PDB file of C-alpha atoms in Angstrom:
ATOM      1  CA  MET A   1     -26.893  -5.241 -23.567  1.00  0.00           C
ATOM      2  CA  THR A   2     -23.448  -5.428 -22.476  1.00  0.00           C
ATOM      3  CA  SER A   3     -21.319  -8.415 -23.010  1.00  0.00           C
ATOM      4  CA  PRO A   4     -19.968 -10.486 -19.909  1.00  0.00           C
ATOM      5  CA  MET A   5     -16.324  -9.463 -18.772  1.00  0.00           C
ATOM      6  CA  ALA A   6     -13.877 -11.896 -19.010  1.00  0.00           C
ATOM      7  CA  ALA A   7     -11.950 -12.979 -15.976  1.00  0.00           C
ATOM      8  CA  ALA A   8      -8.329 -14.762 -15.305  1.00  0.00           C
ATOM      9  CA  ILE A   9      -6.817 -15.296 -12.211  1.00  0.00           C
ATOM     10  CA  LEU A  10      -3.292 -15.813 -12.955  1.00  0.00           C
ATOM     11  CA  ILE A  11      -1.086 -17.570  -9.961  1.00  0.00           C
ATOM     12  CA  GLU A  12       2.277 -16.818 -11.751  1.00  0.00           C
ATOM     13  CA  PRO A  13       2.091 -14.135 -14.368  1.00  0.00           C
ATOM     14  CA  SER A  14       3.892 -14.521 -17.559  1.00  0.00           C
ATOM     15  CA  ALA A  15       5.174 -11.963 -20.163  1.00  0.00           C
ATOM     16  CA  ALA A  16       2.971 -13.223 -22.828  1.00  0.00           C
ATOM     17  CA  SER A  17      -0.057 -12.919 -20.627  1.00  0.00           C
ATOM     18  CA  ALA A  18       0.265  -9.360 -19.674  1.00  0.00           C
ATOM     19  CA  PRO A  19      -1.149  -6.755 -21.602  1.00  0.00           C
ATOM     20  CA  SER A  20       0.601  -3.541 -22.474  1.00  0.00           C
ATOM     21  CA  VAL A  21       1.282  -0.827 -19.677  1.00  0.00           C
ATOM     22  CA  GLY A  22      -0.546   2.181 -20.465  1.00  0.00           C
ATOM     23  CA  PHE A  23      -0.795   5.408 -18.515  1.00  0.00           C
ATOM     24  CA  PRO A  24      -3.174   4.310 -15.812  1.00  0.00           C
ATOM     25  CA  GLU A  25      -1.516   1.235 -15.239  1.00  0.00           C
ATOM     26  CA  ARG A  26       1.807   3.355 -14.595  1.00  0.00           C
ATOM     27  CA  PHE A  27      -0.021   5.928 -12.581  1.00  0.00           C
ATOM     28  CA  VAL A  28      -1.201   3.075 -10.239  1.00  0.00           C
ATOM     29  CA  PHE A  29       2.465   1.814  -9.670  1.00  0.00           C
ATOM     30  CA  TYR A  30       4.067   4.859  -9.419  1.00  0.00           C
ATOM     31  CA  GLY A  31       0.987   6.048  -6.861  1.00  0.00           C
ATOM     32  CA  THR A  32       1.333   2.770  -4.926  1.00  0.00           C
ATOM     33  CA  LEU A  33       5.439   2.885  -4.577  1.00  0.00           C
ATOM     34  CA  GLY A  34       4.437   6.758  -3.455  1.00  0.00           C
ATOM     35  CA  LEU A  35       2.411   5.924  -0.847  1.00  0.00           C
ATOM     36  CA  LEU A  36       4.889   3.424   0.568  1.00  0.00           C
ATOM     37  CA  LEU A  37       7.809   5.697   0.304  1.00  0.00           C
ATOM     38  CA  PHE A  38       5.952   8.482   1.733  1.00  0.00           C
ATOM     39  CA  GLY A  39       4.804   6.334   5.065  1.00  0.00           C
ATOM     40  CA  PRO A  40       8.331   6.911   6.905  1.00  0.00           C
ATOM     41  CA  LEU A  41       8.545  10.550   6.098  1.00  0.00           C
ATOM     42  CA  ALA A  42       4.896  10.863   7.790  1.00  0.00           C
ATOM     43  CA  PHE A  43       6.047   9.634  10.855  1.00  0.00           C
ATOM     44  CA  GLY A  44       5.073   6.077  10.089  1.00  0.00           C
ATOM     45  CA  ALA A  45       1.674   7.261   9.013  1.00  0.00           C
ATOM     46  CA  THR A  46       0.430   7.388  12.961  1.00  0.00           C
ATOM     47  CA  ASP A  47      -0.932  10.656  13.237  1.00  0.00           C
ATOM     48  CA  PRO A  48      -4.507  11.509  11.763  1.00  0.00           C
ATOM     49  CA  TRP A  49      -3.442  13.606   8.726  1.00  0.00           C
ATOM     50  CA  SER A  50      -1.307  10.907   7.366  1.00  0.00           C
ATOM     51  CA  VAL A  51      -3.437   7.803   7.933  1.00  0.00           C
ATOM     52  CA  LEU A  52      -6.122  10.113   5.853  1.00  0.00           C
ATOM     53  CA  VAL A  53      -3.404  10.740   3.013  1.00  0.00           C
ATOM     54  CA  LEU A  54      -2.522   6.746   2.760  1.00  0.00           C
ATOM     55  CA  GLU A  55      -6.211   5.919   3.067  1.00  0.00           C
ATOM     56  CA  SER A  56      -7.701   8.128   0.691  1.00  0.00           C
ATOM     57  CA  GLY A  57      -4.590   7.489  -1.801  1.00  0.00           C
ATOM     58  CA  THR A  58      -4.924   3.929  -1.478  1.00  0.00           C
ATOM     59  CA  ALA A  59      -8.726   3.985  -2.301  1.00  0.00           C
ATOM     60  CA  LEU A  60      -8.247   6.413  -4.947  1.00  0.00           C
ATOM     61  CA  LEU A  61      -5.539   4.198  -6.911  1.00  0.00           C
ATOM     62  CA  PHE A  62      -7.669   0.878  -6.368  1.00  0.00           C
ATOM     63  CA  GLY A  63     -10.358   3.051  -7.871  1.00  0.00           C
ATOM     64  CA  MET A  64      -8.162   3.895 -10.680  1.00  0.00           C
ATOM     65  CA  TRP A  65      -7.065  -0.243 -11.371  1.00  0.00           C
ATOM     66  CA  ALA A  66     -10.500  -1.151 -11.124  1.00  0.00           C
ATOM     67  CA  VAL A  67     -11.436   1.468 -13.758  1.00  0.00           C
ATOM     68  CA  GLY A  68      -8.838   0.132 -15.746  1.00  0.00           C
ATOM     69  CA  GLN A  69      -9.677  -3.405 -15.809  1.00  0.00           C
ATOM     70  CA  LEU A  70     -13.350  -2.221 -16.642  1.00  0.00           C
ATOM     71  CA  ARG A  71     -11.899  -0.097 -20.006  1.00  0.00           C
ATOM     72  CA  THR A  72      -9.686  -3.056 -21.482  1.00  0.00           C
ATOM     73  CA  GLY A  73     -12.982  -5.504 -20.784  1.00  0.00           C
ATOM     74  CA  THR A  74     -10.940  -8.372 -18.986  1.00  0.00           C
ATOM     75  CA  LEU A  75     -10.448  -8.647 -15.576  1.00  0.00           C
ATOM     76  CA  CYS A  76      -6.655  -9.682 -14.906  1.00  0.00           C
ATOM     77  CA  ILE A  77      -6.093 -10.868 -11.185  1.00  0.00           C
ATOM     78  CA  ARG A  78      -2.619 -11.955  -9.939  1.00  0.00           C
ATOM     79  CA  ILE A  79      -2.729 -14.226  -6.822  1.00  0.00           C
ATOM     80  CA  SER A  80       0.280 -13.991  -4.339  1.00  0.00           C
ATOM     81  CA  ARG A  81       0.798 -16.356  -1.417  1.00  0.00           C
ATOM     82  CA  LEU A  82       0.909 -13.236   0.815  1.00  0.00           C
ATOM     83  CA  PHE A  83      -2.890 -12.991   0.294  1.00  0.00           C
ATOM     84  CA  PHE A  84      -3.914 -16.134   2.225  1.00  0.00           C
ATOM     85  CA  PRO A  85      -2.317 -15.102   5.968  1.00  0.00           C
ATOM     86  CA  MET A  86      -3.634 -11.347   5.372  1.00  0.00           C
ATOM     87  CA  THR A  87      -7.258 -12.672   4.241  1.00  0.00           C
ATOM     88  CA  ALA A  88      -7.305 -15.088   7.612  1.00  0.00           C
ATOM     89  CA  PHE A  89      -6.351 -11.855   9.648  1.00  0.00           C
ATOM     90  CA  ALA A  90      -8.823  -9.843   7.709  1.00  0.00           C
ATOM     91  CA  LEU A  91     -11.311 -12.584   9.082  1.00  0.00           C
ATOM     92  CA  LEU A  92     -10.293 -12.595  12.496  1.00  0.00           C
ATOM     93  CA  VAL A  93     -10.830  -8.848  12.700  1.00  0.00           C
ATOM     94  CA  THR A  94     -13.979  -8.870  11.046  1.00  0.00           C
ATOM     95  CA  ILE A  95     -15.259 -11.594  13.594  1.00  0.00           C
ATOM     96  CA  GLN A  96     -14.175  -9.327  16.293  1.00  0.00           C
ATOM     97  CA  ILE A  97     -16.030  -6.004  15.519  1.00  0.00           C
ATOM     98  CA  PRO A  98     -19.996  -7.129  15.078  1.00  0.00           C
ATOM     99  CA  GLY A  99     -19.406  -9.599  17.952  1.00  0.00           C
ATOM    100  CA  SER A 100     -18.239  -7.118  20.540  1.00  0.00           C
ATOM    101  CA  ARG A 101     -15.360  -9.290  21.705  1.00  0.00           C
ATOM    102  CA  THR A 102     -12.708  -6.380  21.535  1.00  0.00           C
ATOM    103  CA  ALA A 103     -11.605  -4.044  24.222  1.00  0.00           C
ATOM    104  CA  SER A 104     -12.735  -1.103  21.894  1.00  0.00           C
ATOM    105  CA  LYS A 105     -14.932  -1.428  18.854  1.00  0.00           C
ATOM    106  CA  GLU A 106     -14.219   2.102  17.664  1.00  0.00           C
ATOM    107  CA  LYS A 107     -10.229   1.572  17.705  1.00  0.00           C
ATOM    108  CA  THR A 108     -10.911  -1.891  16.267  1.00  0.00           C
ATOM    109  CA  PHE A 109     -12.557  -0.634  13.391  1.00  0.00           C
ATOM    110  CA  PHE A 110     -10.201   2.276  12.965  1.00  0.00           C
ATOM    111  CA  MET A 111      -7.365  -0.677  12.483  1.00  0.00           C
ATOM    112  CA  ALA A 112      -9.316  -2.568  10.230  1.00  0.00           C
ATOM    113  CA  MET A 113      -9.881   0.312   8.060  1.00  0.00           C
ATOM    114  CA  LEU A 114      -6.077   0.883   8.247  1.00  0.00           C
ATOM    115  CA  LEU A 115      -5.950  -2.900   7.647  1.00  0.00           C
ATOM    116  CA  VAL A 116      -7.650  -2.808   4.453  1.00  0.00           C
ATOM    117  CA  SER A 117      -5.466   0.201   3.245  1.00  0.00           C
ATOM    118  CA  TYR A 118      -2.528  -1.846   3.504  1.00  0.00           C
ATOM    119  CA  ALA A 119      -4.225  -4.898   2.070  1.00  0.00           C
ATOM    120  CA  LEU A 120      -5.478  -2.871  -1.094  1.00  0.00           C
ATOM    121  CA  LEU A 121      -1.681  -1.490  -1.301  1.00  0.00           C
ATOM    122  CA  SER A 122      -0.074  -5.021  -1.387  1.00  0.00           C
ATOM    123  CA  PHE A 123      -2.724  -6.017  -3.935  1.00  0.00           C
ATOM    124  CA  LEU A 124      -1.839  -2.967  -6.234  1.00  0.00           C
ATOM    125  CA  ILE A 125       1.628  -3.776  -5.923  1.00  0.00           C
ATOM    126  CA  VAL A 126       1.212  -7.344  -6.852  1.00  0.00           C
ATOM    127  CA  GLN A 127      -1.007  -6.369  -9.716  1.00  0.00           C
ATOM    128  CA  SER A 128       1.418  -3.538 -10.937  1.00  0.00           C
ATOM    129  CA  LEU A 129       4.860  -5.537 -10.727  1.00  0.00           C
ATOM    130  CA  ARG A 130       4.563  -7.701 -13.891  1.00  0.00           C
ATOM    131  CA  HIS A 131       8.418  -7.957 -15.249  1.00  0.00           C
ATOM    132  CA  THR A 132      11.843  -9.126 -13.135  1.00  0.00           C
ATOM    133  CA  GLN A 133      13.433  -5.640 -14.514  1.00  0.00           C
ATOM    134  CA  GLN A 134      10.231  -3.713 -12.825  1.00  0.00           C
ATOM    135  CA  VAL A 135      10.699  -5.678  -9.707  1.00  0.00           C
ATOM    136  CA  ARG A 136      14.467  -5.264  -9.554  1.00  0.00           C
ATOM    137  CA  ARG A 137      14.140  -1.710 -10.334  1.00  0.00           C
ATOM    138  CA  THR A 138      11.655  -1.202  -7.298  1.00  0.00           C
ATOM    139  CA  ALA A 139      13.998  -3.379  -5.039  1.00  0.00           C
ATOM    140  CA  ARG A 140      16.687  -1.427  -5.732  1.00  0.00           C
ATOM    141  CA  VAL A 141      14.356   2.171  -5.154  1.00  0.00           C
ATOM    142  CA  ILE A 142      12.984   0.599  -2.181  1.00  0.00           C
ATOM    143  CA  GLY A 143      16.776  -0.216  -0.645  1.00  0.00           C
ATOM    144  CA  CYS A 144      18.346   2.911  -1.551  1.00  0.00           C
ATOM    145  CA  TYR A 145      15.343   4.733   0.101  1.00  0.00           C
ATOM    146  CA  GLY A 146      15.629   2.536   3.179  1.00  0.00           C
ATOM    147  CA  SER A 147      19.554   3.488   3.486  1.00  0.00           C
ATOM    148  CA  ALA A 148      18.881   7.003   2.942  1.00  0.00           C
ATOM    149  CA  ILE A 149      16.127   7.258   5.693  1.00  0.00           C
ATOM    150  CA  ALA A 150      18.485   5.106   8.027  1.00  0.00           C
ATOM    151  CA  ILE A 151      21.236   7.856   7.302  1.00  0.00           C
ATOM    152  CA  PHE A 152      18.933  10.428   8.177  1.00  0.00           C
ATOM    153  CA  ALA A 153      17.526   8.914  10.955  1.00  0.00           C
ATOM    154  CA  LEU A 154      20.870   8.230  12.524  1.00  0.00           C
ATOM    155  CA  LEU A 155      21.910  12.110  11.973  1.00  0.00           C
ATOM    156  CA  GLN A 156      18.699  13.407  13.266  1.00  0.00           C
ATOM    157  CA  GLY A 157      19.387  11.324  16.411  1.00  0.00           C
ATOM    158  CA  LEU A 158      22.900  12.643  16.996  1.00  0.00           C
ATOM    159  CA  THR A 159      21.549  16.433  16.431  1.00  0.00           C
ATOM    160  CA  SER A 160      17.713  16.783  17.531  1.00  0.00           C
ATOM    161  CA  GLU A 161      17.484  16.555  21.074  1.00  0.00           C
ATOM    162  CA  GLY A 162      14.665  14.158  20.679  1.00  0.00           C
ATOM    163  CA  LYS A 163      12.855  15.850  17.952  1.00  0.00           C
ATOM    164  CA  ILE A 164      11.580  14.509  14.677  1.00  0.00           C
ATOM    165  CA  TYR A 165      12.618  16.474  11.743  1.00  0.00           C
ATOM    166  CA  TRP A 166      14.333  19.144  14.567  1.00  0.00           C
ATOM    167  CA  ARG A 167      10.958  20.431  15.114  1.00  0.00           C
ATOM    168  CA  PHE A 168       8.158  17.902  16.412  1.00  0.00           C
ATOM    169  CA  THR A 169       8.266  16.543  19.697  1.00  0.00           C
ATOM    170  CA  PRO A 170       7.175  12.915  19.688  1.00  0.00           C
ATOM    171  CA  HIS A 171       3.703  12.429  21.748  1.00  0.00           C
ATOM    172  CA  PHE A 172       4.510   9.290  23.263  1.00  0.00           C
ATOM    173  CA  GLY A 173       8.358  10.029  24.167  1.00  0.00           C
ATOM    174  CA  GLY A 174       9.582   8.838  20.689  1.00  0.00           C
TER     175      GLY A 174
END
């Protein structure tokens, strides 16, 4: 017989309540950050292969996070204000699919799966960012990365004759 698992929902995480960060937690954090940084390089994660990488990577990282929570024996979930509008939008999409209130049921389902991936990525990043220093470092990485992508896009726009990475022609005109 197993004992019940303790659960805690934190509205504002504190350093005292955050358990020590081990390998699985760091892997989930860096994996989530890696997926977020991968998106712009993969044409905005719009091609089928890049969507597959995004969705399967997110599922794998969420599974690792869940297993890590089970191993510690406590479920510690941090709530963000971002979760409420995301949940409302997910409910709107969920109502549309079974009621056939959409122009393309298949396309809506495909986009709903993408929405689930984005929601799980948001959830994982909120669960992973525990300390102010970690938030600052992550913001710096994303800021530098965004600046590098912008400079790269400017150079590419001036030299590539309308192609992406000087090789791929956009399907819908770019």
